[in-house]
Amino acid sequence: MQRRQFLSALSGVAVAFATRSYAGTSPGNDKVTIMQFSDDGKPLGRVTLAKVRKDAEWKKILSPLAYEVTREQGTEHAFSQPGYDRHEPGLYRCVCCGNALFDAKTKYDSGTGWPSFWQPIAAENVREITDHMFGMTRTEVRCALCDAHLGHVFDDGPKPTGLRYCMNTVAMRFVAQHKL
Ligand SMILES: [Zn+2]
């Protein structure tokens, strides 16, 4: 196992991703504190967990598109994925690791064709990284627990935050809140 991780770390892509992923954290810090939520959206408290790393396995676990989006910073086509316009009550979890990301209560119709939220379920559950690629300043949003690329956040959202978390449908797994 050790050897396999070492070998995968040798690949240029893995090294590039790892370097970028650590941008906001101290070197060697492989733990992250997140807020855990039950499937019906109740906060269960903060926990400190080791970051989820499955470099060799993501491809087997994820659909090709989910892999491209979450592990290679891709973007699904607008209006293309079933569920982008879903508005049922429930919880959105990371498709890779299950970390709770958004409550459906904060989802709104942005008209963009991507699921849009005005706030993450807990600030510590996502990580925001500002980049200046292509001459634009953009803020990327990642899962704090496994570093999955989720989408970007913009400042043209609705009240109360004025933010628009523009996510990829395939980066999240929806857990419907069933009526009791
Ligand atoms: Zn994740």
PDB file of C-alpha atoms and ligand atoms in Angstrom:
ATOM      1  CA  MET A   1       0.000   0.000   0.000  1.00  0.00           C
ATOM      2  CA  GLN A   2       2.779   2.387   0.988  1.00  0.00           C
ATOM      3  CA  ARG A   3       4.600   1.591  -2.191  1.00  0.00           C
ATOM      4  CA  ARG A   4       1.541   2.120  -4.350  1.00  0.00           C
ATOM      5  CA  GLN A   5       0.892   5.535  -2.824  1.00  0.00           C
ATOM      6  CA  PHE A   6       4.508   6.428  -3.372  1.00  0.00           C
ATOM      7  CA  LEU A   7       4.354   5.383  -7.020  1.00  0.00           C
ATOM      8  CA  SER A   8       1.158   7.300  -7.695  1.00  0.00           C
ATOM      9  CA  ALA A   9       2.706  10.357  -6.065  1.00  0.00           C
ATOM     10  CA  LEU A  10       5.469  10.168  -8.638  1.00  0.00           C
ATOM     11  CA  SER A  11       3.158  10.922 -11.524  1.00  0.00           C
ATOM     12  CA  GLY A  12       3.354  14.540 -12.625  1.00  0.00           C
ATOM     13  CA  VAL A  13      -0.395  15.074 -12.389  1.00  0.00           C
ATOM     14  CA  ALA A  14      -0.567  13.819  -8.830  1.00  0.00           C
ATOM     15  CA  VAL A  15       2.316  16.041  -7.795  1.00  0.00           C
ATOM     16  CA  ALA A  16       0.768  19.099  -9.456  1.00  0.00           C
ATOM     17  CA  PHE A  17      -2.566  18.500  -7.768  1.00  0.00           C
ATOM     18  CA  ALA A  18      -0.985  17.854  -4.397  1.00  0.00           C
ATOM     19  CA  THR A  19       1.068  21.026  -4.587  1.00  0.00           C
ATOM     20  CA  ARG A  20      -1.977  23.132  -5.348  1.00  0.00           C
ATOM     21  CA  SER A  21      -4.137  21.367  -2.786  1.00  0.00           C
ATOM     22  CA  TYR A  22      -1.811  22.268   0.013  1.00  0.00           C
ATOM     23  CA  ALA A  23      -1.789  25.934  -0.926  1.00  0.00           C
ATOM     24  CA  GLY A  24      -3.860  27.028   2.051  1.00  0.00           C
ATOM     25  CA  THR A  25      -2.654  24.572   4.660  1.00  0.00           C
ATOM     26  CA  SER A  26       0.561  24.133   6.549  1.00  0.00           C
ATOM     27  CA  PRO A  27       2.939  21.570   5.086  1.00  0.00           C
ATOM     28  CA  GLY A  28       2.390  18.059   6.346  1.00  0.00           C
ATOM     29  CA  ASN A  29      -1.003  18.908   7.787  1.00  0.00           C
ATOM     30  CA  ASP A  30      -3.176  16.128   6.501  1.00  0.00           C
ATOM     31  CA  LYS A  31      -6.108  16.627   8.856  1.00  0.00           C
ATOM     32  CA  VAL A  32      -9.164  18.751   8.400  1.00  0.00           C
ATOM     33  CA  THR A  33     -11.973  19.752  10.764  1.00  0.00           C
ATOM     34  CA  ILE A  34     -15.463  19.626   9.311  1.00  0.00           C
ATOM     35  CA  MET A  35     -19.002  19.727  10.632  1.00  0.00           C
ATOM     36  CA  GLN A  36     -20.795  16.409  10.245  1.00  0.00           C
ATOM     37  CA  PHE A  37     -24.489  16.242   9.325  1.00  0.00           C
ATOM     38  CA  SER A  38     -27.051  13.475   9.412  1.00  0.00           C
ATOM     39  CA  ASP A  39     -28.857  12.671   6.167  1.00  0.00           C
ATOM     40  CA  ASP A  40     -31.798  14.784   7.352  1.00  0.00           C
ATOM     41  CA  GLY A  41     -29.521  17.798   7.738  1.00  0.00           C
ATOM     42  CA  LYS A  42     -28.983  17.876  11.499  1.00  0.00           C
ATOM     43  CA  PRO A  43     -25.537  19.039  12.634  1.00  0.00           C
ATOM     44  CA  LEU A  44     -23.759  16.267  14.516  1.00  0.00           C
ATOM     45  CA  GLY A  45     -20.761  18.267  15.663  1.00  0.00           C
ATOM     46  CA  ARG A  46     -17.263  19.019  14.479  1.00  0.00           C
ATOM     47  CA  VAL A  47     -14.827  16.230  13.834  1.00  0.00           C
ATOM     48  CA  THR A  48     -11.212  16.252  12.794  1.00  0.00           C
ATOM     49  CA  LEU A  49     -10.526  13.674  10.130  1.00  0.00           C
ATOM     50  CA  ALA A  50      -7.642  12.650   7.953  1.00  0.00           C
ATOM     51  CA  LYS A  51      -8.095  13.980   4.442  1.00  0.00           C
ATOM     52  CA  VAL A  52      -9.612  11.415   2.116  1.00  0.00           C
ATOM     53  CA  ARG A  53      -7.083  10.331  -0.493  1.00  0.00           C
ATOM     54  CA  LYS A  54      -7.874   7.658  -3.021  1.00  0.00           C
ATOM     55  CA  ASP A  55      -5.873   8.779  -6.006  1.00  0.00           C
ATOM     56  CA  ALA A  56      -5.859   5.384  -7.678  1.00  0.00           C
ATOM     57  CA  GLU A  57      -9.452   4.571  -6.785  1.00  0.00           C
ATOM     58  CA  TRP A  58     -11.430   7.662  -7.790  1.00  0.00           C
ATOM     59  CA  LYS A  59     -11.635   6.421 -11.350  1.00  0.00           C
ATOM     60  CA  LYS A  60     -13.297   3.205 -10.252  1.00  0.00           C
ATOM     61  CA  ILE A  61     -15.690   4.880  -7.821  1.00  0.00           C
ATOM     62  CA  LEU A  62     -16.833   7.807  -9.987  1.00  0.00           C
ATOM     63  CA  SER A  63     -18.562   8.125 -13.338  1.00  0.00           C
ATOM     64  CA  PRO A  64     -16.247   9.409 -16.085  1.00  0.00           C
ATOM     65  CA  LEU A  65     -17.852  12.866 -15.950  1.00  0.00           C
ATOM     66  CA  ALA A  66     -17.789  13.055 -12.139  1.00  0.00           C
ATOM     67  CA  TYR A  67     -14.118  12.075 -12.272  1.00  0.00           C
ATOM     68  CA  GLU A  68     -13.320  14.740 -14.839  1.00  0.00           C
ATOM     69  CA  VAL A  69     -15.125  17.440 -12.852  1.00  0.00           C
ATOM     70  CA  THR A  70     -14.012  16.590  -9.319  1.00  0.00           C
ATOM     71  CA  ARG A  71     -10.487  15.291  -9.862  1.00  0.00           C
ATOM     72  CA  GLU A  72      -9.481  17.181 -13.007  1.00  0.00           C
ATOM     73  CA  GLN A  73     -11.299  20.481 -12.406  1.00  0.00           C
ATOM     74  CA  GLY A  74     -13.685  20.001 -15.285  1.00  0.00           C
ATOM     75  CA  THR A  75     -17.083  21.611 -15.792  1.00  0.00           C
ATOM     76  CA  GLU A  76     -20.254  19.875 -16.896  1.00  0.00           C
ATOM     77  CA  HIS A  77     -22.245  21.554 -19.669  1.00  0.00           C
ATOM     78  CA  ALA A  78     -24.926  23.914 -18.393  1.00  0.00           C
ATOM     79  CA  PHE A  79     -28.448  22.439 -18.309  1.00  0.00           C
ATOM     80  CA  SER A  80     -27.015  19.006 -19.181  1.00  0.00           C
ATOM     81  CA  GLN A  81     -27.251  17.060 -15.941  1.00  0.00           C
ATOM     82  CA  PRO A  82     -30.543  15.849 -14.462  1.00  0.00           C
ATOM     83  CA  GLY A  83     -31.089  17.459 -11.078  1.00  0.00           C
ATOM     84  CA  TYR A  84     -29.448  20.841 -11.683  1.00  0.00           C
ATOM     85  CA  ASP A  85     -32.894  22.425 -11.230  1.00  0.00           C
ATOM     86  CA  ARG A  86     -34.084  20.205  -8.379  1.00  0.00           C
ATOM     87  CA  HIS A  87     -35.745  22.061  -5.520  1.00  0.00           C
ATOM     88  CA  GLU A  88     -36.880  19.312  -3.156  1.00  0.00           C
ATOM     89  CA  PRO A  89     -35.799  19.506   0.482  1.00  0.00           C
ATOM     90  CA  GLY A  90     -32.666  17.572   1.261  1.00  0.00           C
ATOM     91  CA  LEU A  91     -28.938  17.570   1.597  1.00  0.00           C
ATOM     92  CA  TYR A  92     -26.148  17.689  -0.973  1.00  0.00           C
ATOM     93  CA  ARG A  93     -23.089  15.598  -0.191  1.00  0.00           C
ATOM     94  CA  CYS A  94     -19.741  15.329  -1.951  1.00  0.00           C
ATOM     95  CA  VAL A  95     -19.991  12.616  -4.598  1.00  0.00           C
ATOM     96  CA  CYS A  96     -16.452  11.492  -3.743  1.00  0.00           C
ATOM     97  CA  CYS A  97     -16.353  11.295   0.052  1.00  0.00           C
ATOM     98  CA  GLY A  98     -19.861  12.024   1.379  1.00  0.00           C
ATOM     99  CA  ASN A  99     -18.951  15.265   3.174  1.00  0.00           C
ATOM    100  CA  ALA A 100     -22.071  17.425   3.652  1.00  0.00           C
ATOM    101  CA  LEU A 101     -21.859  20.490   1.384  1.00  0.00           C
ATOM    102  CA  PHE A 102     -25.189  22.275   0.944  1.00  0.00           C
ATOM    103  CA  ASP A 103     -28.690  22.312   2.348  1.00  0.00           C
ATOM    104  CA  ALA A 104     -31.405  22.486  -0.312  1.00  0.00           C
ATOM    105  CA  LYS A 105     -32.903  25.411   1.640  1.00  0.00           C
ATOM    106  CA  THR A 106     -30.094  27.609   0.308  1.00  0.00           C
ATOM    107  CA  LYS A 107     -30.534  26.509  -3.331  1.00  0.00           C
ATOM    108  CA  TYR A 108     -32.078  28.926  -5.782  1.00  0.00           C
ATOM    109  CA  ASP A 109     -32.721  29.185  -9.476  1.00  0.00           C
ATOM    110  CA  SER A 110     -29.874  31.243 -10.913  1.00  0.00           C
ATOM    111  CA  GLY A 111     -30.889  30.557 -14.503  1.00  0.00           C
ATOM    112  CA  THR A 112     -27.357  29.393 -15.309  1.00  0.00           C
ATOM    113  CA  GLY A 113     -28.104  25.697 -15.751  1.00  0.00           C
ATOM    114  CA  TRP A 114     -25.900  24.776 -12.797  1.00  0.00           C
ATOM    115  CA  PRO A 115     -27.093  24.102  -9.260  1.00  0.00           C
ATOM    116  CA  SER A 116     -26.651  27.353  -7.348  1.00  0.00           C
ATOM    117  CA  PHE A 117     -26.613  28.014  -3.623  1.00  0.00           C
ATOM    118  CA  TRP A 118     -26.114  31.148  -1.546  1.00  0.00           C
ATOM    119  CA  GLN A 119     -24.271  29.432   1.300  1.00  0.00           C
ATOM    120  CA  PRO A 120     -22.515  26.151   2.129  1.00  0.00           C
ATOM    121  CA  ILE A 121     -24.003  24.059   4.923  1.00  0.00           C
ATOM    122  CA  ALA A 122     -20.932  24.811   7.073  1.00  0.00           C
ATOM    123  CA  ALA A 123     -18.103  27.165   6.162  1.00  0.00           C
ATOM    124  CA  GLU A 124     -15.469  24.648   7.219  1.00  0.00           C
ATOM    125  CA  ASN A 125     -16.823  21.927   4.919  1.00  0.00           C
ATOM    126  CA  VAL A 126     -15.662  23.681   1.764  1.00  0.00           C
ATOM    127  CA  ARG A 127     -12.387  25.297   0.846  1.00  0.00           C
ATOM    128  CA  GLU A 128     -12.128  28.342  -1.376  1.00  0.00           C
ATOM    129  CA  ILE A 129      -9.071  28.950  -3.513  1.00  0.00           C
ATOM    130  CA  THR A 130      -8.650  32.108  -5.538  1.00  0.00           C
ATOM    131  CA  ASP A 131      -6.959  31.691  -8.889  1.00  0.00           C
ATOM    132  CA  HIS A 132      -6.040  34.058 -11.676  1.00  0.00           C
ATOM    133  CA  MET A 133      -6.167  31.713 -14.611  1.00  0.00           C
ATOM    134  CA  PHE A 134      -7.163  32.986 -18.068  1.00  0.00           C
ATOM    135  CA  GLY A 135      -6.805  36.599 -16.936  1.00  0.00           C
ATOM    136  CA  MET A 136      -9.790  36.309 -14.590  1.00  0.00           C
ATOM    137  CA  THR A 137      -9.886  36.260 -10.834  1.00  0.00           C
ATOM    138  CA  ARG A 138     -12.066  33.381  -9.793  1.00  0.00           C
ATOM    139  CA  THR A 139     -12.637  31.569  -6.557  1.00  0.00           C
ATOM    140  CA  GLU A 140     -12.700  27.833  -6.844  1.00  0.00           C
ATOM    141  CA  VAL A 141     -14.711  25.811  -4.333  1.00  0.00           C
ATOM    142  CA  ARG A 142     -13.439  22.453  -3.156  1.00  0.00           C
ATOM    143  CA  CYS A 143     -14.595  19.809  -0.724  1.00  0.00           C
ATOM    144  CA  ALA A 144     -12.568  20.389   2.448  1.00  0.00           C
ATOM    145  CA  LEU A 145     -12.351  16.694   3.180  1.00  0.00           C
ATOM    146  CA  CYS A 146     -11.185  15.208  -0.137  1.00  0.00           C
ATOM    147  CA  ASP A 147     -10.243  18.258  -2.252  1.00  0.00           C
ATOM    148  CA  ALA A 148     -12.830  17.464  -4.918  1.00  0.00           C
ATOM    149  CA  HIS A 149     -13.347  20.370  -7.280  1.00  0.00           C
ATOM    150  CA  LEU A 150     -17.007  21.392  -6.921  1.00  0.00           C
ATOM    151  CA  GLY A 151     -17.335  24.641  -8.856  1.00  0.00           C
ATOM    152  CA  HIS A 152     -16.790  28.356  -8.226  1.00  0.00           C
ATOM    153  CA  VAL A 153     -18.257  31.067  -6.025  1.00  0.00           C
ATOM    154  CA  PHE A 154     -19.238  34.493  -7.368  1.00  0.00           C
ATOM    155  CA  ASP A 155     -20.476  37.630  -5.665  1.00  0.00           C
ATOM    156  CA  ASP A 156     -23.641  38.091  -7.744  1.00  0.00           C
ATOM    157  CA  GLY A 157     -25.911  35.903  -5.654  1.00  0.00           C
ATOM    158  CA  PRO A 158     -29.126  36.707  -3.778  1.00  0.00           C
ATOM    159  CA  LYS A 159     -29.619  37.848  -0.208  1.00  0.00           C
ATOM    160  CA  PRO A 160     -28.734  37.245   2.545  1.00  0.00           C
ATOM    161  CA  THR A 161     -25.121  36.522   1.518  1.00  0.00           C
ATOM    162  CA  GLY A 162     -24.971  37.956  -1.995  1.00  0.00           C
ATOM    163  CA  LEU A 163     -22.986  34.886  -3.014  1.00  0.00           C
ATOM    164  CA  ARG A 164     -23.577  32.398  -5.790  1.00  0.00           C
ATOM    165  CA  TYR A 165     -22.000  29.013  -5.271  1.00  0.00           C
ATOM    166  CA  CYS A 166     -22.112  27.711  -8.830  1.00  0.00           C
ATOM    167  CA  MET A 167     -21.690  23.965  -8.515  1.00  0.00           C
ATOM    168  CA  ASN A 168     -21.509  20.986 -10.811  1.00  0.00           C
ATOM    169  CA  THR A 169     -24.456  18.605 -10.471  1.00  0.00           C
ATOM    170  CA  VAL A 170     -22.214  15.559 -10.871  1.00  0.00           C
ATOM    171  CA  ALA A 171     -19.900  16.657  -8.043  1.00  0.00           C
ATOM    172  CA  MET A 172     -22.695  16.147  -5.515  1.00  0.00           C
ATOM    173  CA  ARG A 173     -24.980  13.379  -4.325  1.00  0.00           C
ATOM    174  CA  PHE A 174     -28.471  14.471  -3.327  1.00  0.00           C
ATOM    175  CA  VAL A 175     -30.073  12.955  -0.236  1.00  0.00           C
ATOM    176  CA  ALA A 176     -33.793  13.658  -0.268  1.00  0.00           C
ATOM    177  CA  GLN A 177     -35.380  14.567   3.034  1.00  0.00           C
ATOM    178  CA  HIS A 178     -38.274  12.170   3.352  1.00  0.00           C
ATOM    179  CA  LYS A 179     -41.395  13.357   5.037  1.00  0.00           C
ATOM    180  CA  LEU A 180     -41.732  11.834   8.473  1.00  0.00           C
TER     181      LEU A 180
HETATM  182 ZN    ZN B   1     -15.292  15.231  -0.730  1.00  0.00          ZN
END
